[in-house]
PDB file of C-alpha atoms (C1' of nucleotides) in Angstrom:
ATOM      1  CA  UNK U   1      57.916 325.555   6.701  1.00  0.00           C
ATOM      2  CA  UNK U   2      54.221 324.662   6.173  1.00  0.00           C
ATOM      3  CA  UNK U   3      51.812 327.407   6.793  1.00  0.00           C
ATOM      4  CA  UNK U   4      48.388 326.505   7.946  1.00  0.00           C
ATOM      5  CA  UNK U   5      45.755 328.452   5.969  1.00  0.00           C
ATOM      6  CA  UNK U   6      42.232 327.097   6.195  1.00  0.00           C
ATOM      7  CA  UNK U   7      39.571 327.924   3.712  1.00  0.00           C
ATOM      8  CA  UNK U   8      37.322 330.728   5.102  1.00  0.00           C
ATOM      9  CA  UNK U   9      34.256 328.663   4.457  1.00  0.00           C
ATOM     10  CA  UNK U  10      35.481 325.907   6.803  1.00  0.00           C
ATOM     11  CA  UNK U  11      36.273 328.242   9.817  1.00  0.00           C
ATOM     12  CA  UNK U  12      33.354 328.463  12.290  1.00  0.00           C
ATOM     13  CA  UNK U  13      31.795 331.915  12.343  1.00  0.00           C
ATOM     14  CA  UNK U  14      32.674 332.275  16.195  1.00  0.00           C
ATOM     15  CA  UNK U  15      36.479 331.810  15.227  1.00  0.00           C
ATOM     16  CA  UNK U  16      36.076 334.505  12.442  1.00  0.00           C
ATOM     17  CA  UNK U  17      34.448 336.873  14.893  1.00  0.00           C
ATOM     18  CA  UNK U  18      36.808 336.128  17.736  1.00  0.00           C
ATOM     19  CA  UNK U  19      39.688 336.908  15.470  1.00  0.00           C
ATOM     20  CA  UNK U  20      38.265 340.236  14.737  1.00  0.00           C
ATOM     21  CA  UNK U  21      37.452 340.935  18.314  1.00  0.00           C
ATOM     22  CA  UNK U  22      40.811 342.498  19.385  1.00  0.00           C
ATOM     23  CA  UNK U  23      42.137 345.868  19.057  1.00  0.00           C
ATOM     24  CA  UNK U  24      45.703 344.986  17.727  1.00  0.00           C
ATOM     25  CA  UNK U  25      44.212 342.521  15.089  1.00  0.00           C
ATOM     26  CA  UNK U  26      41.692 345.040  14.082  1.00  0.00           C
ATOM     27  CA  UNK U  27      44.402 347.617  13.586  1.00  0.00           C
ATOM     28  CA  UNK U  28      46.172 345.004  11.502  1.00  0.00           C
ATOM     29  CA  UNK U  29      43.085 344.414   9.535  1.00  0.00           C
ATOM     30  CA  UNK U  30      42.525 348.129   8.881  1.00  0.00           C
ATOM     31  CA  UNK U  31      45.981 348.399   7.454  1.00  0.00           C
ATOM     32  CA  UNK U  32      45.466 345.356   5.228  1.00  0.00           C
ATOM     33  CA  UNK U  33      42.170 346.738   4.046  1.00  0.00           C
ATOM     34  CA  UNK U  34      44.129 349.445   2.393  1.00  0.00           C
ATOM     35  CA  UNK U  35      45.014 346.668  -0.176  1.00  0.00           C
ATOM     36  CA  UNK U  36      48.137 345.047  -1.229  1.00  0.00           C
ATOM     37  CA  UNK U  37      50.691 343.061   0.642  1.00  0.00           C
ATOM     38  CA  UNK U  38      52.561 343.997   3.911  1.00  0.00           C
ATOM     39  CA  UNK U  39      55.589 342.513   5.500  1.00  0.00           C
ATOM     40  CA  UNK U  40      54.852 341.409   9.127  1.00  0.00           C
ATOM     41  CA  UNK U  41      57.160 344.068  10.487  1.00  0.00           C
ATOM     42  CA  UNK U  42      54.918 346.728   9.082  1.00  0.00           C
ATOM     43  CA  UNK U  43      52.542 346.263  11.907  1.00  0.00           C
ATOM     44  CA  UNK U  44      53.992 348.238  14.760  1.00  0.00           C
ATOM     45  CA  UNK U  45      51.096 348.590  17.201  1.00  0.00           C
ATOM     46  CA  UNK U  46      52.938 348.627  20.451  1.00  0.00           C
ATOM     47  CA  UNK U  47      53.317 344.904  20.920  1.00  0.00           C
ATOM     48  CA  UNK U  48      56.411 342.901  20.865  1.00  0.00           C
ATOM     49  CA  UNK U  49      57.234 340.769  17.743  1.00  0.00           C
ATOM     50  CA  UNK U  50      56.104 337.586  19.511  1.00  0.00           C
ATOM     51  CA  UNK U  51      52.792 339.059  20.174  1.00  0.00           C
ATOM     52  CA  UNK U  52      52.463 340.479  16.763  1.00  0.00           C
ATOM     53  CA  UNK U  53      53.427 336.917  15.222  1.00  0.00           C
ATOM     54  CA  UNK U  54      50.699 335.418  17.481  1.00  0.00           C
ATOM     55  CA  UNK U  55      47.983 337.905  16.214  1.00  0.00           C
ATOM     56  CA  UNK U  56      48.893 337.243  12.684  1.00  0.00           C
ATOM     57  CA  UNK U  57      48.560 333.634  13.195  1.00  0.00           C
ATOM     58  CA  UNK U  58      45.033 334.055  14.645  1.00  0.00           C
ATOM     59  CA  UNK U  59      44.010 335.977  11.547  1.00  0.00           C
ATOM     60  CA  UNK U  60      45.587 333.559   9.265  1.00  0.00           C
ATOM     61  CA  UNK U  61      44.026 330.520  10.987  1.00  0.00           C
ATOM     62  CA  UNK U  62      40.648 332.219  10.972  1.00  0.00           C
ATOM     63  CA  UNK U  63      41.040 332.165   7.142  1.00  0.00           C
ATOM     64  CA  UNK U  64      41.110 335.966   6.931  1.00  0.00           C
ATOM     65  CA  UNK U  65      44.616 336.408   5.495  1.00  0.00           C
ATOM     66  CA  UNK U  66      46.970 334.748   3.164  1.00  0.00           C
ATOM     67  CA  UNK U  67      50.746 334.719   3.654  1.00  0.00           C
ATOM     68  CA  UNK U  68      53.392 334.690   1.022  1.00  0.00           C
ATOM     69  CA  UNK U  69      57.048 333.545   2.182  1.00  0.00           C
ATOM     70  CA  UNK U  70      59.748 335.554   0.477  1.00  0.00           C
ATOM     71  CA  UNK U  71      63.278 335.271   1.889  1.00  0.00           C
ATOM     72  CA  UNK U  72      63.226 336.092   5.453  1.00  0.00           C
ATOM     73  CA  UNK U  73      60.039 338.116   5.035  1.00  0.00           C
ATOM     74  CA  UNK U  74      56.397 337.041   4.930  1.00  0.00           C
ATOM     75  CA  UNK U  75      54.019 339.064   3.237  1.00  0.00           C
ATOM     76  CA  UNK U  76      50.522 339.210   4.400  1.00  0.00           C
ATOM     77  CA  UNK U  77      47.355 340.250   2.521  1.00  0.00           C
ATOM     78  CA  UNK U  78      43.655 340.345   3.266  1.00  0.00           C
ATOM     79  CA  UNK U  79      41.368 337.701   1.418  1.00  0.00           C
ATOM     80  CA  UNK U  80      38.922 340.255   0.785  1.00  0.00           C
ATOM     81  CA  UNK U  81      37.066 338.535  -1.999  1.00  0.00           C
ATOM     82  CA  UNK U  82      36.382 335.373   0.184  1.00  0.00           C
ATOM     83  CA  UNK U  83      35.483 337.427   3.164  1.00  0.00           C
ATOM     84  CA  UNK U  84      33.049 339.758   1.196  1.00  0.00           C
ATOM     85  CA  UNK U  85      31.597 336.562  -0.416  1.00  0.00           C
ATOM     86  CA  UNK U  86      30.927 334.719   2.649  1.00  0.00           C
ATOM     87  CA  UNK U  87      30.331 337.600   5.038  1.00  0.00           C
ATOM     88  CA  UNK U  88      28.930 340.376   2.812  1.00  0.00           C
ATOM     89  CA  UNK U  89      29.013 343.568   4.791  1.00  0.00           C
ATOM     90  CA  UNK U  90      30.885 342.384   7.680  1.00  0.00           C
ATOM     91  CA  UNK U  91      34.244 343.868   6.927  1.00  0.00           C
ATOM     92  CA  UNK U  92      32.754 347.125   5.747  1.00  0.00           C
ATOM     93  CA  UNK U  93      30.686 347.240   8.931  1.00  0.00           C
ATOM     94  CA  UNK U  94      33.530 346.559  11.153  1.00  0.00           C
ATOM     95  CA  UNK U  95      36.059 348.802   9.615  1.00  0.00           C
ATOM     96  CA  UNK U  96      33.596 351.792   9.191  1.00  0.00           C
ATOM     97  CA  UNK U  97      33.273 351.984  12.938  1.00  0.00           C
ATOM     98  CA  UNK U  98      35.767 354.395  14.518  1.00  0.00           C
ATOM     99  CA  UNK U  99      39.027 353.042  15.708  1.00  0.00           C
ATOM    100  CA  UNK U 100      39.490 352.813  19.408  1.00  0.00           C
ATOM    101  CA  UNK U 101      40.708 356.345  20.542  1.00  0.00           C
ATOM    102  CA  UNK U 102      44.399 356.284  21.310  1.00  0.00           C
ATOM    103  CA  UNK U 103      44.334 359.464  23.169  1.00  0.00           C
ATOM    104  CA  UNK U 104      41.575 360.571  25.636  1.00  0.00           C
TER     105      UNK U 104
ATOM    106  CA  UNK C   1      16.893 346.552  39.954  1.00  0.00           C
ATOM    107  CA  UNK C   2      18.776 348.519  37.390  1.00  0.00           C
ATOM    108  CA  UNK C   3      19.592 347.059  34.170  1.00  0.00           C
ATOM    109  CA  UNK C   4      22.797 348.179  32.537  1.00  0.00           C
ATOM    110  CA  UNK C   5      21.926 348.848  28.898  1.00  0.00           C
ATOM    111  CA  UNK C   6      24.681 350.912  27.054  1.00  0.00           C
ATOM    112  CA  UNK C   7      23.971 352.534  23.649  1.00  0.00           C
ATOM    113  CA  UNK C   8      25.371 350.349  20.954  1.00  0.00           C
ATOM    114  CA  UNK C   9      27.327 353.292  19.400  1.00  0.00           C
ATOM    115  CA  UNK C  10      29.167 353.743  22.660  1.00  0.00           C
ATOM    116  CA  UNK C  11      30.394 350.076  22.655  1.00  0.00           C
ATOM    117  CA  UNK C  12      33.655 349.348  21.313  1.00  0.00           C
ATOM    118  CA  UNK C  13      33.476 347.379  18.068  1.00  0.00           C
ATOM    119  CA  UNK C  14      35.672 344.680  19.800  1.00  0.00           C
ATOM    120  CA  UNK C  15      33.249 344.266  22.533  1.00  0.00           C
ATOM    121  CA  UNK C  16      30.336 343.704  20.047  1.00  0.00           C
ATOM    122  CA  UNK C  17      32.286 341.273  17.979  1.00  0.00           C
ATOM    123  CA  UNK C  18      33.348 339.308  21.183  1.00  0.00           C
ATOM    124  CA  UNK C  19      29.717 339.224  22.291  1.00  0.00           C
ATOM    125  CA  UNK C  20      28.819 337.438  18.982  1.00  0.00           C
ATOM    126  CA  UNK C  21      31.899 335.096  19.077  1.00  0.00           C
ATOM    127  CA  UNK C  22      30.416 332.429  21.164  1.00  0.00           C
ATOM    128  CA  UNK C  23      28.160 329.441  20.091  1.00  0.00           C
ATOM    129  CA  UNK C  24      25.759 329.779  22.724  1.00  0.00           C
ATOM    130  CA  UNK C  25      25.239 333.557  22.326  1.00  0.00           C
ATOM    131  CA  UNK C  26      25.051 333.162  18.620  1.00  0.00           C
ATOM    132  CA  UNK C  27      22.163 330.626  19.105  1.00  0.00           C
ATOM    133  CA  UNK C  28      20.366 333.151  21.357  1.00  0.00           C
ATOM    134  CA  UNK C  29      20.849 335.894  18.726  1.00  0.00           C
ATOM    135  CA  UNK C  30      19.548 333.446  15.996  1.00  0.00           C
ATOM    136  CA  UNK C  31      16.420 333.097  18.062  1.00  0.00           C
ATOM    137  CA  UNK C  32      15.967 336.714  18.749  1.00  0.00           C
ATOM    138  CA  UNK C  33      16.521 337.530  15.072  1.00  0.00           C
ATOM    139  CA  UNK C  34      13.282 335.779  14.436  1.00  0.00           C
ATOM    140  CA  UNK C  35      11.653 338.890  15.983  1.00  0.00           C
ATOM    141  CA  UNK C  36       9.711 339.766  19.046  1.00  0.00           C
ATOM    142  CA  UNK C  37      10.305 339.213  22.513  1.00  0.00           C
ATOM    143  CA  UNK C  38      11.498 336.042  24.443  1.00  0.00           C
ATOM    144  CA  UNK C  39      11.542 335.245  28.102  1.00  0.00           C
ATOM    145  CA  UNK C  40      15.019 334.207  29.192  1.00  0.00           C
ATOM    146  CA  UNK C  41      13.891 330.690  29.877  1.00  0.00           C
ATOM    147  CA  UNK C  42      13.330 330.358  26.094  1.00  0.00           C
ATOM    148  CA  UNK C  43      16.828 329.780  25.688  1.00  0.00           C
ATOM    149  CA  UNK C  44      17.515 326.179  26.439  1.00  0.00           C
ATOM    150  CA  UNK C  45      20.833 325.534  24.787  1.00  0.00           C
ATOM    151  CA  UNK C  46      22.456 322.954  27.176  1.00  0.00           C
ATOM    152  CA  UNK C  47      23.764 325.421  29.761  1.00  0.00           C
ATOM    153  CA  UNK C  48      22.710 326.025  33.296  1.00  0.00           C
ATOM    154  CA  UNK C  49      20.525 329.001  33.908  1.00  0.00           C
ATOM    155  CA  UNK C  50      23.357 330.731  35.611  1.00  0.00           C
ATOM    156  CA  UNK C  51      25.424 330.490  32.390  1.00  0.00           C
ATOM    157  CA  UNK C  52      22.393 331.536  30.227  1.00  0.00           C
ATOM    158  CA  UNK C  53      21.971 334.552  32.539  1.00  0.00           C
ATOM    159  CA  UNK C  54      25.616 335.349  31.990  1.00  0.00           C
ATOM    160  CA  UNK C  55      25.369 335.226  28.210  1.00  0.00           C
ATOM    161  CA  UNK C  56      22.262 337.412  28.223  1.00  0.00           C
ATOM    162  CA  UNK C  57      24.027 339.839  30.241  1.00  0.00           C
ATOM    163  CA  UNK C  58      27.051 339.893  27.827  1.00  0.00           C
ATOM    164  CA  UNK C  59      24.673 340.602  24.813  1.00  0.00           C
ATOM    165  CA  UNK C  60      22.893 343.169  26.799  1.00  0.00           C
ATOM    166  CA  UNK C  61      26.164 345.027  27.825  1.00  0.00           C
ATOM    167  CA  UNK C  62      27.265 344.811  24.246  1.00  0.00           C
ATOM    168  CA  UNK C  63      24.345 346.990  23.415  1.00  0.00           C
ATOM    169  CA  UNK C  64      22.785 344.183  21.336  1.00  0.00           C
ATOM    170  CA  UNK C  65      19.651 343.448  23.290  1.00  0.00           C
ATOM    171  CA  UNK C  66      17.115 345.329  25.249  1.00  0.00           C
ATOM    172  CA  UNK C  67      15.400 343.873  28.295  1.00  0.00           C
ATOM    173  CA  UNK C  68      12.046 344.359  29.677  1.00  0.00           C
ATOM    174  CA  UNK C  69      11.033 343.271  33.202  1.00  0.00           C
ATOM    175  CA  UNK C  70       7.601 341.952  33.790  1.00  0.00           C
ATOM    176  CA  UNK C  71       6.792 340.192  36.945  1.00  0.00           C
ATOM    177  CA  UNK C  72       9.343 337.465  37.560  1.00  0.00           C
ATOM    178  CA  UNK C  73      10.116 337.203  33.841  1.00  0.00           C
ATOM    179  CA  UNK C  74      12.421 339.146  31.656  1.00  0.00           C
ATOM    180  CA  UNK C  75      11.777 339.709  28.127  1.00  0.00           C
ATOM    181  CA  UNK C  76      14.518 340.041  25.745  1.00  0.00           C
ATOM    182  CA  UNK C  77      14.565 341.419  22.202  1.00  0.00           C
ATOM    183  CA  UNK C  78      17.330 342.320  19.677  1.00  0.00           C
ATOM    184  CA  UNK C  79      17.920 345.855  18.988  1.00  0.00           C
ATOM    185  CA  UNK C  80      17.915 345.234  15.300  1.00  0.00           C
ATOM    186  CA  UNK C  81      17.414 348.638  14.027  1.00  0.00           C
ATOM    187  CA  UNK C  82      20.370 350.082  15.962  1.00  0.00           C
ATOM    188  CA  UNK C  83      22.411 347.144  14.948  1.00  0.00           C
ATOM    189  CA  UNK C  84      21.623 347.435  11.299  1.00  0.00           C
ATOM    190  CA  UNK C  85      22.315 351.156  11.375  1.00  0.00           C
ATOM    191  CA  UNK C  86      25.669 351.169  12.957  1.00  0.00           C
ATOM    192  CA  UNK C  87      26.900 347.715  11.676  1.00  0.00           C
ATOM    193  CA  UNK C  88      25.023 347.357   8.233  1.00  0.00           C
ATOM    194  CA  UNK C  89      25.239 343.882   6.922  1.00  0.00           C
ATOM    195  CA  UNK C  90      26.958 342.505  10.121  1.00  0.00           C
ATOM    196  CA  UNK C  91      23.997 340.578  11.535  1.00  0.00           C
ATOM    197  CA  UNK C  92      22.885 339.225   8.113  1.00  0.00           C
ATOM    198  CA  UNK C  93      26.339 338.092   7.332  1.00  0.00           C
ATOM    199  CA  UNK C  94      26.885 336.444  10.764  1.00  0.00           C
ATOM    200  CA  UNK C  95      23.539 334.767  10.811  1.00  0.00           C
ATOM    201  CA  UNK C  96      23.538 333.649   7.235  1.00  0.00           C
ATOM    202  CA  UNK C  97      26.531 331.397   8.065  1.00  0.00           C
ATOM    203  CA  UNK C  98      25.509 327.963   8.952  1.00  0.00           C
ATOM    204  CA  UNK C  99      24.836 327.236  12.632  1.00  0.00           C
ATOM    205  CA  UNK C 100      27.559 324.939  14.015  1.00  0.00           C
ATOM    206  CA  UNK C 101      26.569 321.283  13.336  1.00  0.00           C
ATOM    207  CA  UNK C 102      25.300 319.682  16.389  1.00  0.00           C
ATOM    208  CA  UNK C 103      25.667 316.161  15.002  1.00  0.00           C
ATOM    209  CA  UNK C 104      28.615 314.898  13.092  1.00  0.00           C
TER     210      UNK C 104
ATOM    211  C1'  DA O   1      82.087 332.174   7.440  1.00  0.00           C
ATOM    212  C1'  DC O   2      80.013 335.541   9.907  1.00  0.00           C
ATOM    213  C1'  DC O   3      76.494 338.579  11.185  1.00  0.00           C
ATOM    214  C1'  DC O   4      72.325 341.054  10.848  1.00  0.00           C
ATOM    215  C1'  DT O   5      67.444 340.929   9.755  1.00  0.00           C
ATOM    216  C1'  DT O   6      62.954 338.862   9.787  1.00  0.00           C
ATOM    217  C1'  DG O   7      59.900 336.189  11.946  1.00  0.00           C
ATOM    218  C1'  DT O   8      58.348 331.863  14.635  1.00  0.00           C
ATOM    219  C1'  DT O   9      58.222 328.960  18.650  1.00  0.00           C
ATOM    220  C1'  DC O  10      58.568 327.977  23.460  1.00  0.00           C
ATOM    221  C1'  DG O  11      57.667 328.528  28.177  1.00  0.00           C
ATOM    222  C1'  DA O  12      55.757 331.421  31.623  1.00  0.00           C
ATOM    223  C1'  DC O  13      52.652 334.635  33.649  1.00  0.00           C
ATOM    224  C1'  DA O  14      48.543 337.489  34.208  1.00  0.00           C
ATOM    225  C1'  DA O  15      44.036 338.455  32.847  1.00  0.00           C
ATOM    226  C1'  DT O  16      39.545 337.049  30.969  1.00  0.00           C
ATOM    227  C1'  DA O  17      36.041 334.214  29.866  1.00  0.00           C
ATOM    228  C1'  DC O  18      32.841 329.923  30.420  1.00  0.00           C
ATOM    229  C1'  DT O  19      30.900 326.970  33.324  1.00  0.00           C
ATOM    230  C1'  DC O  20      28.465 325.205  37.260  1.00  0.00           C
ATOM    231  C1'  DG O  21      25.972 324.667  41.932  1.00  0.00           C
ATOM    232  C1'  DA O  22      24.193 326.988  45.515  1.00  0.00           C
ATOM    233  C1'  DA O  23      22.190 330.853  47.587  1.00  0.00           C
ATOM    234  C1'  DC O  24      19.425 334.845  46.984  1.00  0.00           C
ATOM    235  C1'  DA O  25      15.534 338.088  45.330  1.00  0.00           C
ATOM    236  C1'  DA O  26      11.150 339.092  43.532  1.00  0.00           C
ATOM    237  C1'  DG O  27       6.366 337.888  41.828  1.00  0.00           C
ATOM    238  C1'  DG O  28       2.252 335.222  41.478  1.00  0.00           C
ATOM    239  C1'  DG O  29      -0.947 331.773  42.857  1.00  0.00           C
ATOM    240  C1'  DC O  30      -3.278 329.163  46.251  1.00  0.00           C
TER     241       DC O  30
ATOM    242  C1'  DG T   1       1.647 332.926  54.719  1.00  0.00           C
ATOM    243  C1'  DC T   2       3.732 329.500  51.881  1.00  0.00           C
ATOM    244  C1'  DC T   3       5.548 327.503  48.070  1.00  0.00           C
ATOM    245  C1'  DC T   4       6.623 327.548  43.184  1.00  0.00           C
ATOM    246  C1'  DT T   5       8.656 329.877  39.221  1.00  0.00           C
ATOM    247  C1'  DT T   6      11.879 332.862  37.052  1.00  0.00           C
ATOM    248  C1'  DG T   7      16.014 334.814  36.888  1.00  0.00           C
ATOM    249  C1'  DT T   8      20.368 337.065  39.081  1.00  0.00           C
ATOM    250  C1'  DT T   9      24.438 336.971  41.867  1.00  0.00           C
ATOM    251  C1'  DC T  10      28.290 334.798  44.109  1.00  0.00           C
ATOM    252  C1'  DG T  11      32.322 331.960  44.664  1.00  0.00           C
ATOM    253  C1'  DA T  12      34.932 328.568  42.465  1.00  0.00           C
ATOM    254  C1'  DG T  13      37.077 325.736  39.066  1.00  0.00           C
ATOM    255  C1'  DT T  14      38.836 325.192  34.499  1.00  0.00           C
ATOM    256  C1'  DA T  15      40.244 326.833  30.042  1.00  0.00           C
ATOM    257  C1'  DT T  16      41.431 330.148  26.915  1.00  0.00           C
ATOM    258  C1'  DT T  17      43.810 334.282  25.533  1.00  0.00           C
ATOM    259  C1'  DG T  18      47.007 338.218  25.339  1.00  0.00           C
ATOM    260  C1'  DT T  19      51.632 339.301  26.565  1.00  0.00           C
ATOM    261  C1'  DC T  20      56.524 339.136  27.147  1.00  0.00           C
ATOM    262  C1'  DG T  21      61.738 337.551  26.682  1.00  0.00           C
ATOM    263  C1'  DA T  22      64.549 334.374  25.160  1.00  0.00           C
ATOM    264  C1'  DA T  23      65.887 330.911  22.171  1.00  0.00           C
ATOM    265  C1'  DC T  24      65.604 329.278  17.618  1.00  0.00           C
ATOM    266  C1'  DA T  25      65.372 329.085  12.216  1.00  0.00           C
ATOM    267  C1'  DA T  26      66.201 330.785   7.740  1.00  0.00           C
ATOM    268  C1'  DG T  27      67.878 334.026   4.189  1.00  0.00           C
ATOM    269  C1'  DG T  28      70.888 337.695   2.567  1.00  0.00           C
ATOM    270  C1'  DG T  29      74.758 340.587   2.454  1.00  0.00           C
ATOM    271  C1'  DT T  30      79.585 341.326   2.939  1.00  0.00           C
TER     272       DT T  30
END
DNA sequence: ACCCTTGTTCGACAATACTCGAACAAGGGC
DNA sequence: GCCCTTGTTCGAGTATTGTCGAACAAGGGT
């Protein structure tokens, strides 16, 4: 299957920002920012797998992640270098802000 | 009339990002980033004044702008210092990206 | 061959968000 | 007092988004 993975530089800035403007996707990005690859199933943030698949697609089509197919699994990783090159400071700024409180 | 102007630090990061994830609002922010105050009517970006008022409210309630009432006018300015303090690099990163092409 | 795991896609639904015209509110100028 | 300017609010329409269950696709293991 063909995976649609645009170049970050070709994605409108509003699309990039919108991709990051969601709690579930931000949690995914936080995990990805630890570095390395993660199977989709890693991201258990209280949504169904259909929803998770949707969010991963939004991130991918925003040019923020890259996906490698291996067997029945797909491994996702953050395109850190490109993001930092095109949007220096963006990721750090966003991730340094406290995660939304789960309790309280 | 009371103007609702939350502290930026109390606004969830997703709300801040969503506020910036719109072409019209990004154009407004680009103008505001030039510095100084602008009357609401300054922002003529092809939308009705009702829509413009809506976008300015979104920016204000995201903690990104401050509004001063003077007569029948309202003067808006960017809360640059707070934004740069809480999200260092964010504004520069977003604004340095090319504005969406009007032609082509 | 069969099943299990992993993940995507397809409706469908509810909730938001963007947009507008019209009505309204508040000042300023004459 | 009257009108014009500036801007907000309301109601409505349309589009987009987040969510899910169910169905589907593709591999791997046994």
